PDB file of C-alpha atoms and ligand atoms in Angstrom:
ATOM      1  CA  MET A   1      -0.534 -25.086 -10.811  1.00 88.00           C
ATOM      2  CA  GLN A   2       1.425 -24.158 -13.721  1.00 94.00           C
ATOM      3  CA  PHE A   3       4.553 -21.662 -13.078  1.00 98.00           C
ATOM      4  CA  ASP A   4       6.729 -19.749 -15.360  1.00 98.00           C
ATOM      5  CA  ALA A   5       9.550 -22.766 -16.697  1.00 98.00           C
ATOM      6  CA  GLN A   6      12.204 -19.672 -16.313  1.00 97.00           C
ATOM      7  CA  LEU A   7      10.940 -19.418 -12.977  1.00 98.00           C
ATOM      8  CA  ILE A   8      11.409 -23.067 -12.189  1.00 98.00           C
ATOM      9  CA  GLU A   9      14.769 -23.275 -13.641  1.00 98.00           C
ATOM     10  CA  THR A  10      15.940 -20.408 -12.061  1.00 98.00           C
ATOM     11  CA  LEU A  11      14.490 -21.530  -8.439  1.00 98.00           C
ATOM     12  CA  ARG A  12      16.330 -25.353  -9.182  1.00 97.00           C
ATOM     13  CA  GLY A  13      19.669 -23.942 -10.050  1.00 97.00           C
ATOM     14  CA  ALA A  14      19.885 -21.323  -7.385  1.00 98.00           C
ATOM     15  CA  ARG A  15      22.918 -21.497  -4.896  1.00 98.00           C
ATOM     16  CA  HIS A  16      21.682 -18.799  -2.781  1.00 98.00           C
ATOM     17  CA  VAL A  17      17.549 -17.923  -2.265  1.00 98.00           C
ATOM     18  CA  ALA A  18      16.344 -14.786  -0.083  1.00 98.00           C
ATOM     19  CA  VAL A  19      12.905 -15.032   1.214  1.00 99.00           C
ATOM     20  CA  LEU A  20      11.444 -12.102   2.915  1.00 99.00           C
ATOM     21  CA  THR A  21       8.091 -12.720   4.518  1.00 98.00           C
ATOM     22  CA  GLY A  22       4.931 -10.487   5.996  1.00 97.00           C
ATOM     23  CA  ALA A  23       1.940 -11.048   7.811  1.00 96.00           C
ATOM     24  CA  GLY A  24       0.443 -12.371   5.272  1.00 97.00           C
ATOM     25  CA  VAL A  25       2.361 -15.862   5.141  1.00 98.00           C
ATOM     26  CA  SER A  26       0.657 -16.064   9.002  1.00 97.00           C
ATOM     27  CA  ALA A  27      -2.723 -15.199   7.809  1.00 96.00           C
ATOM     28  CA  GLU A  28      -3.872 -18.943   7.346  1.00 97.00           C
ATOM     29  CA  SER A  29      -2.568 -19.488  10.984  1.00 96.00           C
ATOM     30  CA  LYS A  30      -5.123 -16.949  11.678  1.00 93.00           C
ATOM     31  CA  ILE A  31      -3.332 -14.434  12.980  1.00 92.00           C
ATOM     32  CA  PRO A  32      -4.495 -11.349  11.615  1.00 85.00           C
ATOM     33  CA  THR A  33      -2.392  -9.073   9.527  1.00 87.00           C
ATOM     34  CA  PHE A  34      -1.453  -5.233  10.233  1.00 80.00           C
ATOM     35  CA  ARG A  35      -3.311  -3.448   7.525  1.00 78.00           C
ATOM     36  CA  ASP A  36      -6.903  -5.585   8.248  1.00 78.00           C
ATOM     37  CA  ALA A  37      -9.087  -4.131  10.608  1.00 68.00           C
ATOM     38  CA  MET A  38      -9.054  -5.949  13.768  1.00 75.00           C
ATOM     39  CA  THR A  39     -12.364  -7.135  15.561  1.00 76.00           C
ATOM     40  CA  GLY A  40     -13.736  -7.684  18.907  1.00 75.00           C
ATOM     41  CA  LEU A  41     -12.285  -5.715  22.012  1.00 77.00           C
ATOM     42  CA  TRP A  42      -9.267  -4.097  19.603  1.00 84.00           C
ATOM     43  CA  ALA A  43     -11.925  -2.919  16.153  1.00 83.00           C
ATOM     44  CA  ARG A  44     -11.550   0.729  17.948  1.00 86.00           C
ATOM     45  CA  TYR A  45      -7.890   1.059  17.237  1.00 89.00           C
ATOM     46  CA  ARG A  46      -5.710   0.601  13.995  1.00 86.00           C
ATOM     47  CA  PRO A  47      -2.247  -1.397  14.818  1.00 84.00           C
ATOM     48  CA  GLU A  48      -0.666   1.765  13.654  1.00 82.00           C
ATOM     49  CA  GLU A  49      -1.492   3.489  16.129  1.00 85.00           C
ATOM     50  CA  LEU A  50      -0.365   1.055  19.291  1.00 91.00           C
ATOM     51  CA  ALA A  51       2.875  -0.002  17.692  1.00 94.00           C
ATOM     52  CA  THR A  52       4.708   2.973  18.648  1.00 95.00           C
ATOM     53  CA  PRO A  53       7.139   4.622  21.485  1.00 97.00           C
ATOM     54  CA  GLN A  54       4.757   7.238  21.811  1.00 96.00           C
ATOM     55  CA  ALA A  55       1.543   5.035  22.266  1.00 96.00           C
ATOM     56  CA  PHE A  56       3.205   3.010  24.965  1.00 97.00           C
ATOM     57  CA  ALA A  57       4.395   6.327  26.743  1.00 97.00           C
ATOM     58  CA  ALA A  58       1.076   7.785  26.446  1.00 96.00           C
ATOM     59  CA  ASN A  59      -1.072   4.814  27.606  1.00 95.00           C
ATOM     60  CA  PRO A  60       1.083   1.705  28.436  1.00 97.00           C
ATOM     61  CA  LYS A  61      -1.152  -0.644  29.742  1.00 97.00           C
ATOM     62  CA  LEU A  62      -3.139  -0.413  26.329  1.00 96.00           C
ATOM     63  CA  VAL A  63      -0.377  -0.904  24.711  1.00 96.00           C
ATOM     64  CA  TRP A  64       0.788  -3.732  26.726  1.00 97.00           C
ATOM     65  CA  ASP A  65      -3.093  -5.339  27.015  1.00 95.00           C
ATOM     66  CA  TRP A  66      -2.822  -5.360  23.136  1.00 93.00           C
ATOM     67  CA  TYR A  67       0.497  -7.402  22.860  1.00 95.00           C
ATOM     68  CA  GLN A  68      -0.655  -9.699  25.431  1.00 95.00           C
ATOM     69  CA  TRP A  69      -3.670 -10.185  23.035  1.00 92.00           C
ATOM     70  CA  ARG A  70      -1.491 -10.825  20.280  1.00 92.00           C
ATOM     71  CA  ARG A  71       0.936 -12.895  21.996  1.00 95.00           C
ATOM     72  CA  GLY A  72      -2.539 -15.363  23.178  1.00 94.00           C
ATOM     73  CA  LEU A  73      -3.203 -15.498  19.066  1.00 92.00           C
ATOM     74  CA  VAL A  74       0.320 -16.515  18.205  1.00 95.00           C
ATOM     75  CA  GLU A  75       0.466 -19.186  21.075  1.00 96.00           C
ATOM     76  CA  ALA A  76      -3.273 -21.011  19.887  1.00 96.00           C
ATOM     77  CA  ALA A  77      -1.889 -20.749  16.235  1.00 97.00           C
ATOM     78  CA  ALA A  78      -0.079 -23.498  14.287  1.00 98.00           C
ATOM     79  CA  PRO A  79       2.174 -23.369  11.535  1.00 98.00           C
ATOM     80  CA  ASN A  80       0.383 -23.105   8.274  1.00 98.00           C
ATOM     81  CA  GLU A  81       1.281 -25.294   4.843  1.00 98.00           C
ATOM     82  CA  GLY A  82       3.052 -22.187   3.506  1.00 98.00           C
ATOM     83  CA  GLN A  83       5.572 -21.763   6.489  1.00 98.00           C
ATOM     84  CA  LYS A  84       5.783 -25.390   6.650  1.00 98.00           C
ATOM     85  CA  ALA A  85       7.283 -25.388   2.635  1.00 98.00           C
ATOM     86  CA  LEU A  86       9.784 -22.859   3.198  1.00 98.00           C
ATOM     87  CA  ALA A  87      11.030 -24.972   5.938  1.00 98.00           C
ATOM     88  CA  ARG A  88      11.165 -27.833   3.244  1.00 98.00           C
ATOM     89  CA  LEU A  89      12.511 -25.256   0.946  1.00 98.00           C
ATOM     90  CA  ALA A  90      16.126 -25.058   3.448  1.00 98.00           C
ATOM     91  CA  ASP A  91      16.792 -28.099   2.579  1.00 98.00           C
ATOM     92  CA  LEU A  92      16.212 -27.982  -1.430  1.00 98.00           C
ATOM     93  CA  VAL A  93      18.472 -24.719  -2.056  1.00 98.00           C
ATOM     94  CA  PRO A  94      22.365 -24.966  -0.950  1.00 98.00           C
ATOM     95  CA  ARG A  95      21.148 -21.678   0.650  1.00 98.00           C
ATOM     96  CA  LEU A  96      18.697 -20.200   2.309  1.00 98.00           C
ATOM     97  CA  THR A  97      18.153 -16.721   3.670  1.00 98.00           C
ATOM     98  CA  LEU A  98      14.477 -16.988   5.507  1.00 99.00           C
ATOM     99  CA  ILE A  99      14.014 -12.744   6.523  1.00 99.00           C
ATOM    100  CA  THR A 100      10.720 -12.078   8.112  1.00 98.00           C
ATOM    101  CA  GLN A 101       9.051  -8.905   9.452  1.00 98.00           C
ATOM    102  CA  ASN A 102       7.017 -11.446  11.828  1.00 97.00           C
ATOM    103  CA  VAL A 103       7.285 -11.410  15.491  1.00 97.00           C
ATOM    104  CA  ASP A 104       5.304 -15.217  16.011  1.00 97.00           C
ATOM    105  CA  SER A 105       7.818 -17.835  15.628  1.00 98.00           C
ATOM    106  CA  LEU A 106       5.744 -19.406  13.277  1.00 98.00           C
ATOM    107  CA  HIS A 107       8.553 -20.325  10.957  1.00 98.00           C
ATOM    108  CA  GLN A 108      10.479 -21.418  13.472  1.00 98.00           C
ATOM    109  CA  ARG A 109       8.061 -23.849  14.681  1.00 98.00           C
ATOM    110  CA  ALA A 110       7.496 -24.919  11.125  1.00 98.00           C
ATOM    111  CA  GLY A 111      10.948 -26.022  11.285  1.00 98.00           C
ATOM    112  CA  SER A 112      13.098 -23.445   9.828  1.00 98.00           C
ATOM    113  CA  PRO A 113      16.456 -23.723  10.524  1.00 97.00           C
ATOM    114  CA  GLU A 114      17.738 -20.367  10.733  1.00 96.00           C
ATOM    115  CA  VAL A 115      15.301 -17.378  10.924  1.00 98.00           C
ATOM    116  CA  VAL A 116      16.385 -13.490  10.550  1.00 98.00           C
ATOM    117  CA  GLU A 117      13.912 -11.253  12.696  1.00 98.00           C
ATOM    118  CA  LEU A 118      13.892  -7.791  11.363  1.00 98.00           C
ATOM    119  CA  HIS A 119      11.151  -6.340  13.510  1.00 98.00           C
ATOM    120  CA  GLY A 120      12.094  -8.983  16.844  1.00 98.00           C
ATOM    121  CA  ASN A 121       9.779 -11.141  19.147  1.00 98.00           C
ATOM    122  CA  ILE A 122       6.712 -10.840  20.583  1.00 97.00           C
ATOM    123  CA  SER A 123       7.501 -13.912  22.899  1.00 96.00           C
ATOM    124  CA  ARG A 124      10.415 -11.591  24.560  1.00 97.00           C
ATOM    125  CA  THR A 125      10.220  -9.265  27.068  1.00 98.00           C
ATOM    126  CA  LYS A 126      12.755  -6.359  27.399  1.00 98.00           C
ATOM    127  CA  CYS A 127      12.865  -3.030  29.900  1.00 98.00           C
ATOM    128  CA  ALA A 128      11.772  -0.185  28.206  1.00 98.00           C
ATOM    129  CA  ARG A 129      14.432   2.052  29.665  1.00 97.00           C
ATOM    130  CA  GLU A 130      17.781  -0.318  29.100  1.00 97.00           C
ATOM    131  CA  GLY A 131      16.309  -2.782  26.339  1.00 96.00           C
ATOM    132  CA  ARG A 132      17.887  -5.271  28.630  1.00 97.00           C
ATOM    133  CA  ILE A 133      16.286  -8.624  28.048  1.00 97.00           C
ATOM    134  CA  VAL A 134      14.187 -10.135  30.852  1.00 98.00           C
ATOM    135  CA  ALA A 135      13.118 -13.782  31.074  1.00 96.00           C
ATOM    136  CA  SER A 136      11.353 -13.565  34.390  1.00 95.00           C
ATOM    137  CA  TRP A 137       9.747 -10.442  36.828  1.00 94.00           C
ATOM    138  CA  PRO A 138       7.794 -10.438  40.002  1.00 90.00           C
ATOM    139  CA  ASP A 139       4.065 -11.422  40.328  1.00 91.00           C
ATOM    140  CA  THR A 140       2.383  -8.088  40.793  1.00 92.00           C
ATOM    141  CA  ASP A 141      -0.457  -6.457  39.795  1.00 94.00           C
ATOM    142  CA  GLN A 142       1.261  -3.678  38.053  1.00 96.00           C
ATOM    143  CA  VAL A 143       0.324  -3.459  34.378  1.00 97.00           C
ATOM    144  CA  PRO A 144       2.975  -3.483  32.436  1.00 98.00           C
ATOM    145  CA  PRO A 145       4.936  -5.662  35.210  1.00 97.00           C
ATOM    146  CA  PRO A 146       8.189  -3.201  36.022  1.00 97.00           C
ATOM    147  CA  CYS A 147      11.581  -4.499  35.353  1.00 97.00           C
ATOM    148  CA  PRO A 148      13.023  -6.517  38.048  1.00 96.00           C
ATOM    149  CA  HIS A 149      16.702  -4.629  37.338  1.00 96.00           C
ATOM    150  CA  CYS A 150      15.717  -1.154  37.603  1.00 97.00           C
ATOM    151  CA  GLY A 151      11.645  -1.066  37.937  1.00 96.00           C
ATOM    152  CA  ALA A 152      10.717   0.614  34.836  1.00 97.00           C
ATOM    153  CA  HIS A 153       8.141  -0.814  32.889  1.00 98.00           C
ATOM    154  CA  LEU A 154       8.530  -3.562  30.846  1.00 98.00           C
ATOM    155  CA  ARG A 155       7.707  -3.975  27.109  1.00 98.00           C
ATOM    156  CA  PRO A 156       7.806  -6.267  24.338  1.00 98.00           C
ATOM    157  CA  ASP A 157      11.012  -7.264  22.554  1.00 98.00           C
ATOM    158  CA  VAL A 158       9.671  -5.967  19.064  1.00 98.00           C
ATOM    159  CA  VAL A 159      10.566  -3.493  17.007  1.00 97.00           C
ATOM    160  CA  TRP A 160       7.875  -0.111  16.741  1.00 97.00           C
ATOM    161  CA  PHE A 161       7.513   2.281  14.624  1.00 94.00           C
ATOM    162  CA  GLY A 162       9.976   5.071  14.796  1.00 93.00           C
ATOM    163  CA  GLU A 163      12.547   2.431  15.788  1.00 96.00           C
ATOM    164  CA  SER A 164      15.457   1.075  14.518  1.00 96.00           C
ATOM    165  CA  LEU A 165      16.021  -2.435  13.353  1.00 98.00           C
ATOM    166  CA  PRO A 166      18.428  -4.861  15.269  1.00 97.00           C
ATOM    167  CA  PRO A 167      21.707  -3.969  13.351  1.00 98.00           C
ATOM    168  CA  GLU A 168      22.631  -7.492  12.995  1.00 98.00           C
ATOM    169  CA  ALA A 169      19.425  -8.733  11.776  1.00 98.00           C
ATOM    170  CA  LEU A 170      19.560  -5.710   8.948  1.00 98.00           C
ATOM    171  CA  ARG A 171      22.934  -6.453   7.940  1.00 98.00           C
ATOM    172  CA  GLN A 172      22.499 -10.149   7.265  1.00 98.00           C
ATOM    173  CA  ALA A 173      19.161  -9.430   5.411  1.00 98.00           C
ATOM    174  CA  ALA A 174      20.968  -6.510   3.225  1.00 98.00           C
ATOM    175  CA  ASP A 175      23.804  -9.058   2.431  1.00 98.00           C
ATOM    176  CA  ALA A 176      21.569 -11.992   1.229  1.00 98.00           C
ATOM    177  CA  ALA A 177      19.537  -9.650  -0.537  1.00 98.00           C
ATOM    178  CA  ARG A 178      23.208  -8.597  -2.402  1.00 98.00           C
ATOM    179  CA  ARG A 179      23.695 -11.992  -2.821  1.00 98.00           C
ATOM    180  CA  CYS A 180      21.359 -14.262  -3.523  1.00 98.00           C
ATOM    181  CA  ASP A 181      19.726 -15.386  -6.986  1.00 98.00           C
ATOM    182  CA  VAL A 182      16.219 -15.173  -6.501  1.00 98.00           C
ATOM    183  CA  PHE A 183      14.741 -12.748  -3.781  1.00 98.00           C
ATOM    184  CA  PHE A 184      11.043 -13.655  -2.806  1.00 99.00           C
ATOM    185  CA  SER A 185       8.545 -11.421  -1.283  1.00 98.00           C
ATOM    186  CA  ILE A 186       5.675 -13.271   0.108  1.00 98.00           C
ATOM    187  CA  GLY A 187       2.622 -11.861   2.246  1.00 98.00           C
ATOM    188  CA  THR A 188       4.007  -8.388   2.575  1.00 97.00           C
ATOM    189  CA  SER A 189       2.395  -5.128   1.574  1.00 96.00           C
ATOM    190  CA  ALA A 190       5.635  -3.734   0.876  1.00 96.00           C
ATOM    191  CA  LEU A 191       4.622  -0.607   2.623  1.00 94.00           C
ATOM    192  CA  VAL A 192       7.481  -0.512   5.822  1.00 94.00           C
ATOM    193  CA  GLN A 193      10.969   0.529   5.565  1.00 96.00           C
ATOM    194  CA  PRO A 194      13.337  -0.621   5.350  1.00 97.00           C
ATOM    195  CA  ALA A 195      12.416  -4.295   5.182  1.00 98.00           C
ATOM    196  CA  ALA A 196      10.312  -3.475   1.673  1.00 98.00           C
ATOM    197  CA  SER A 197      13.732  -1.697  -0.096  1.00 98.00           C
ATOM    198  CA  LEU A 198      15.528  -5.116   0.194  1.00 98.00           C
ATOM    199  CA  ILE A 199      13.933  -6.665  -2.913  1.00 98.00           C
ATOM    200  CA  TYR A 200      15.943  -3.687  -4.792  1.00 98.00           C
ATOM    201  CA  GLU A 201      19.294  -4.970  -3.978  1.00 98.00           C
ATOM    202  CA  THR A 202      18.356  -8.059  -5.816  1.00 98.00           C
ATOM    203  CA  MET A 203      16.753  -6.069  -8.655  1.00 98.00           C
ATOM    204  CA  ARG A 204      19.845  -3.920  -9.148  1.00 97.00           C
ATOM    205  CA  ARG A 205      22.054  -6.529  -9.677  1.00 96.00           C
ATOM    206  CA  GLY A 206      19.818  -8.240 -12.005  1.00 96.00           C
ATOM    207  CA  GLY A 207      18.657 -11.246 -10.138  1.00 97.00           C
ATOM    208  CA  MET A 208      15.109 -12.414  -9.876  1.00 98.00           C
ATOM    209  CA  THR A 209      12.900 -11.245  -7.757  1.00 98.00           C
ATOM    210  CA  VAL A 210       9.506 -13.055  -7.116  1.00 98.00           C
ATOM    211  CA  GLU A 211       5.930 -11.334  -5.098  1.00 98.00           C
ATOM    212  CA  LEU A 212       3.932 -13.954  -4.024  1.00 98.00           C
ATOM    213  CA  ASN A 213       0.925 -12.218  -2.597  1.00 98.00           C
ATOM    214  CA  PRO A 214      -3.312 -12.359  -3.127  1.00 98.00           C
ATOM    215  CA  GLY A 215      -3.517  -8.811  -3.787  1.00 97.00           C
ATOM    216  CA  GLU A 216      -1.164  -6.203  -6.048  1.00 97.00           C
ATOM    217  CA  THR A 217       1.624  -4.656  -3.916  1.00 97.00           C
ATOM    218  CA  PRO A 218       3.068  -1.030  -5.131  1.00 98.00           C
ATOM    219  CA  GLN A 219       6.165  -3.754  -6.457  1.00 98.00           C
ATOM    220  CA  SER A 220       4.126  -6.115  -8.346  1.00 98.00           C
ATOM    221  CA  ASP A 221       5.247  -3.827 -11.856  1.00 98.00           C
ATOM    222  CA  GLU A 222       8.603  -4.116 -11.344  1.00 98.00           C
ATOM    223  CA  VAL A 223       9.162  -7.807 -10.418  1.00 98.00           C
ATOM    224  CA  THR A 224      10.192 -10.983 -12.510  1.00 98.00           C
ATOM    225  CA  HIS A 225       7.715 -12.884 -11.211  1.00 98.00           C
ATOM    226  CA  SER A 226       3.890 -11.895  -9.985  1.00 98.00           C
ATOM    227  CA  LEU A 227       2.613 -14.958  -8.200  1.00 98.00           C
ATOM    228  CA  ARG A 228      -1.467 -14.321  -6.718  1.00 98.00           C
ATOM    229  CA  GLY A 229      -2.739 -16.388  -4.389  1.00 98.00           C
ATOM    230  CA  PRO A 230      -2.524 -17.288  -0.588  1.00 98.00           C
ATOM    231  CA  SER A 231       0.971 -18.592   0.417  1.00 98.00           C
ATOM    232  CA  GLY A 232      -0.409 -21.569   2.147  1.00 98.00           C
ATOM    233  CA  VAL A 233      -1.488 -22.559  -1.172  1.00 98.00           C
ATOM    234  CA  ILE A 234       1.489 -21.367  -3.607  1.00 98.00           C
ATOM    235  CA  LEU A 235       4.490 -22.058  -1.756  1.00 98.00           C
ATOM    236  CA  PRO A 236       3.727 -26.080  -1.898  1.00 98.00           C
ATOM    237  CA  ALA A 237       2.535 -25.801  -5.414  1.00 98.00           C
ATOM    238  CA  LEU A 238       5.778 -24.172  -6.235  1.00 98.00           C
ATOM    239  CA  LEU A 239       7.977 -26.769  -4.593  1.00 98.00           C
ATOM    240  CA  HIS A 240       6.309 -29.376  -6.096  1.00 98.00           C
ATOM    241  CA  ALA A 241       6.789 -27.605  -9.339  1.00 98.00           C
ATOM    242  CA  ALA A 242      10.302 -27.209  -9.010  1.00 98.00           C
ATOM    243  CA  TRP A 243      11.306 -30.228  -7.148  1.00 98.00           C
ATOM    244  CA  PRO A 244       8.395 -33.154  -8.583  1.00 96.00           C
ATOM    245  CA  GLU A 245      10.807 -35.975  -7.242  1.00 92.00           C
ATOM    246  CA  ALA A 246      11.541 -34.520  -3.345  1.00 86.00           C
TER     247      ALA A 246
HETATM  248  P1  OAD B 301       0.364  -5.989   6.534  1.00 53.22           P
HETATM  249  O1  OAD B 301      -0.711  -6.472   7.014  1.00 53.22           O
HETATM  250  O2  OAD B 301       0.871  -4.479   5.500  1.00 53.22           O
HETATM  251  O3  OAD B 301       0.361  -6.973   4.734  1.00 53.22           O
HETATM  252  C1  OAD B 301       0.128  -8.063   4.556  1.00 53.22           C
HETATM  253  C2  OAD B 301       0.383  -8.888   3.319  1.00 53.22           C
HETATM  254  O4  OAD B 301      -0.488  -9.984   3.126  1.00 53.22           O
HETATM  255  C3  OAD B 301      -0.892  -7.996   2.179  1.00 53.22           C
HETATM  256  O5  OAD B 301      -0.036  -7.412   0.999  1.00 53.22           O
HETATM  257  C4  OAD B 301      -1.746  -8.979   2.048  1.00 53.22           C
HETATM  258  O6  OAD B 301      -2.385  -8.774   0.538  1.00 53.22           O
HETATM  259  C5  OAD B 301      -0.921 -10.000   2.136  1.00 53.22           C
HETATM  260  N1  OAD B 301      -2.055 -11.376   2.540  1.00 53.22           N
HETATM  261  C6  OAD B 301      -3.254 -11.389   3.198  1.00 53.22           C
HETATM  262  N2  OAD B 301      -3.376 -12.895   3.067  1.00 53.22           N
HETATM  263  C7  OAD B 301      -2.288 -13.870   2.814  1.00 53.22           C
HETATM  264  C8  OAD B 301      -1.910 -14.951   2.736  1.00 53.22           C
HETATM  265  N3  OAD B 301      -3.216 -16.103   2.885  1.00 53.22           N
HETATM  266  N4  OAD B 301      -1.105 -15.333   1.553  1.00 53.22           N
HETATM  267  C9  OAD B 301       0.075 -14.292   1.151  1.00 53.22           C
HETATM  268  N5  OAD B 301      -0.374 -13.183   1.809  1.00 53.22           N
HETATM  269  C10 OAD B 301      -1.359 -12.578   2.640  1.00 53.22           C
HETATM  270  O7  OAD B 301       2.059  -6.652   6.905  1.00 53.22           O
HETATM  271  P2  OAD B 301       3.123  -6.614   6.274  1.00 53.22           P
HETATM  272  O8  OAD B 301       3.478  -6.409   4.996  1.00 53.22           O
HETATM  273  O9  OAD B 301       4.215  -7.985   7.028  1.00 53.22           O
HETATM  274  O10 OAD B 301       5.663  -3.749  11.753  1.00 53.22           O
HETATM  275  O11 OAD B 301       3.834  -5.299   7.257  1.00 53.22           O
HETATM  276  C11 OAD B 301       5.033  -4.850   7.653  1.00 53.22           C
HETATM  277  C12 OAD B 301       5.004  -4.120   8.965  1.00 53.22           C
HETATM  278  O12 OAD B 301       4.356  -3.143   9.334  1.00 53.22           O
HETATM  279  C13 OAD B 301       5.108  -5.486  10.289  1.00 53.22           C
HETATM  280  O13 OAD B 301       6.332  -6.157  10.691  1.00 53.22           O
HETATM  281  C14 OAD B 301       4.781  -4.483  11.457  1.00 53.22           C
HETATM  282  C15 OAD B 301       3.989  -3.475  10.538  1.00 53.22           C
HETATM  283  O14 OAD B 301       2.804  -2.679  11.052  1.00 53.22           O
HETATM  284  C16 OAD B 301       5.938  -3.396  12.919  1.00 53.22           C
HETATM  285  O15 OAD B 301       5.534  -3.464  14.006  1.00 53.22           O
HETATM  286  C17 OAD B 301       7.425  -2.558  12.967  1.00 53.22           C
END
């Protein structure tokens, strides 16, 4: 695979690389992306209709069951070559900030030492009323189960449409986008804010921006380099091209 010489040179010389990932980096681990049609039991729903506070208020059991199904997929999944390449990248550049919109922990399981999670984590559960993280709850037939402290519904600790992002994660992500030499946007449709706007912080300063996606996104014409293909193939090849000795 051939890569642009300037991309390779900038990557090798970069002091700080920022990477934003989306559902596409987990696609090769067989976790469906958000904007792919769902199959089987969930085929008649769209994720955008289930991942909202309004959906949870209207039908908490439906939303809880959907997340239980996704949790099962995540637990059965294994990190793929793209996620493993990003874990190796942490040892190849002086500083890497890995920012993800994914809630599946696959970057951590691939070995990435630090991950900024913008949209929470599906493996954590919190009280829908007080936001307190809850590690266990009484075994009842209630779905969703009740909070052991206040009895309100429990919910996954993920960010739903219309909710704010965790402020510290957003601060770290924006800080990295402002300071990095190279910003990668990988496997994201670049449609959901504020994550999709982080890349503009790097562009504004004249930093290099790289998109990696099998398809086009609204940012394809704006980035310095647009790499087309699956991250599980392109990322290992890119690392090999930049650090053949590693
Ligand atoms: P999307 O499902 O919107 O987009 C996935 C992107 O991955 C698409 O642009 C695909 O072309 C691309 N893709 C598919 N297979 C790929 C592969 N093998 N390698 C690389 N890219 C591939 O997912 P996100 O952009 O992550 O938010 O969605 C952003 C947010 O919207 C999610 O975090 C979620 C969602 O609804 C919340 O839940 C708040």
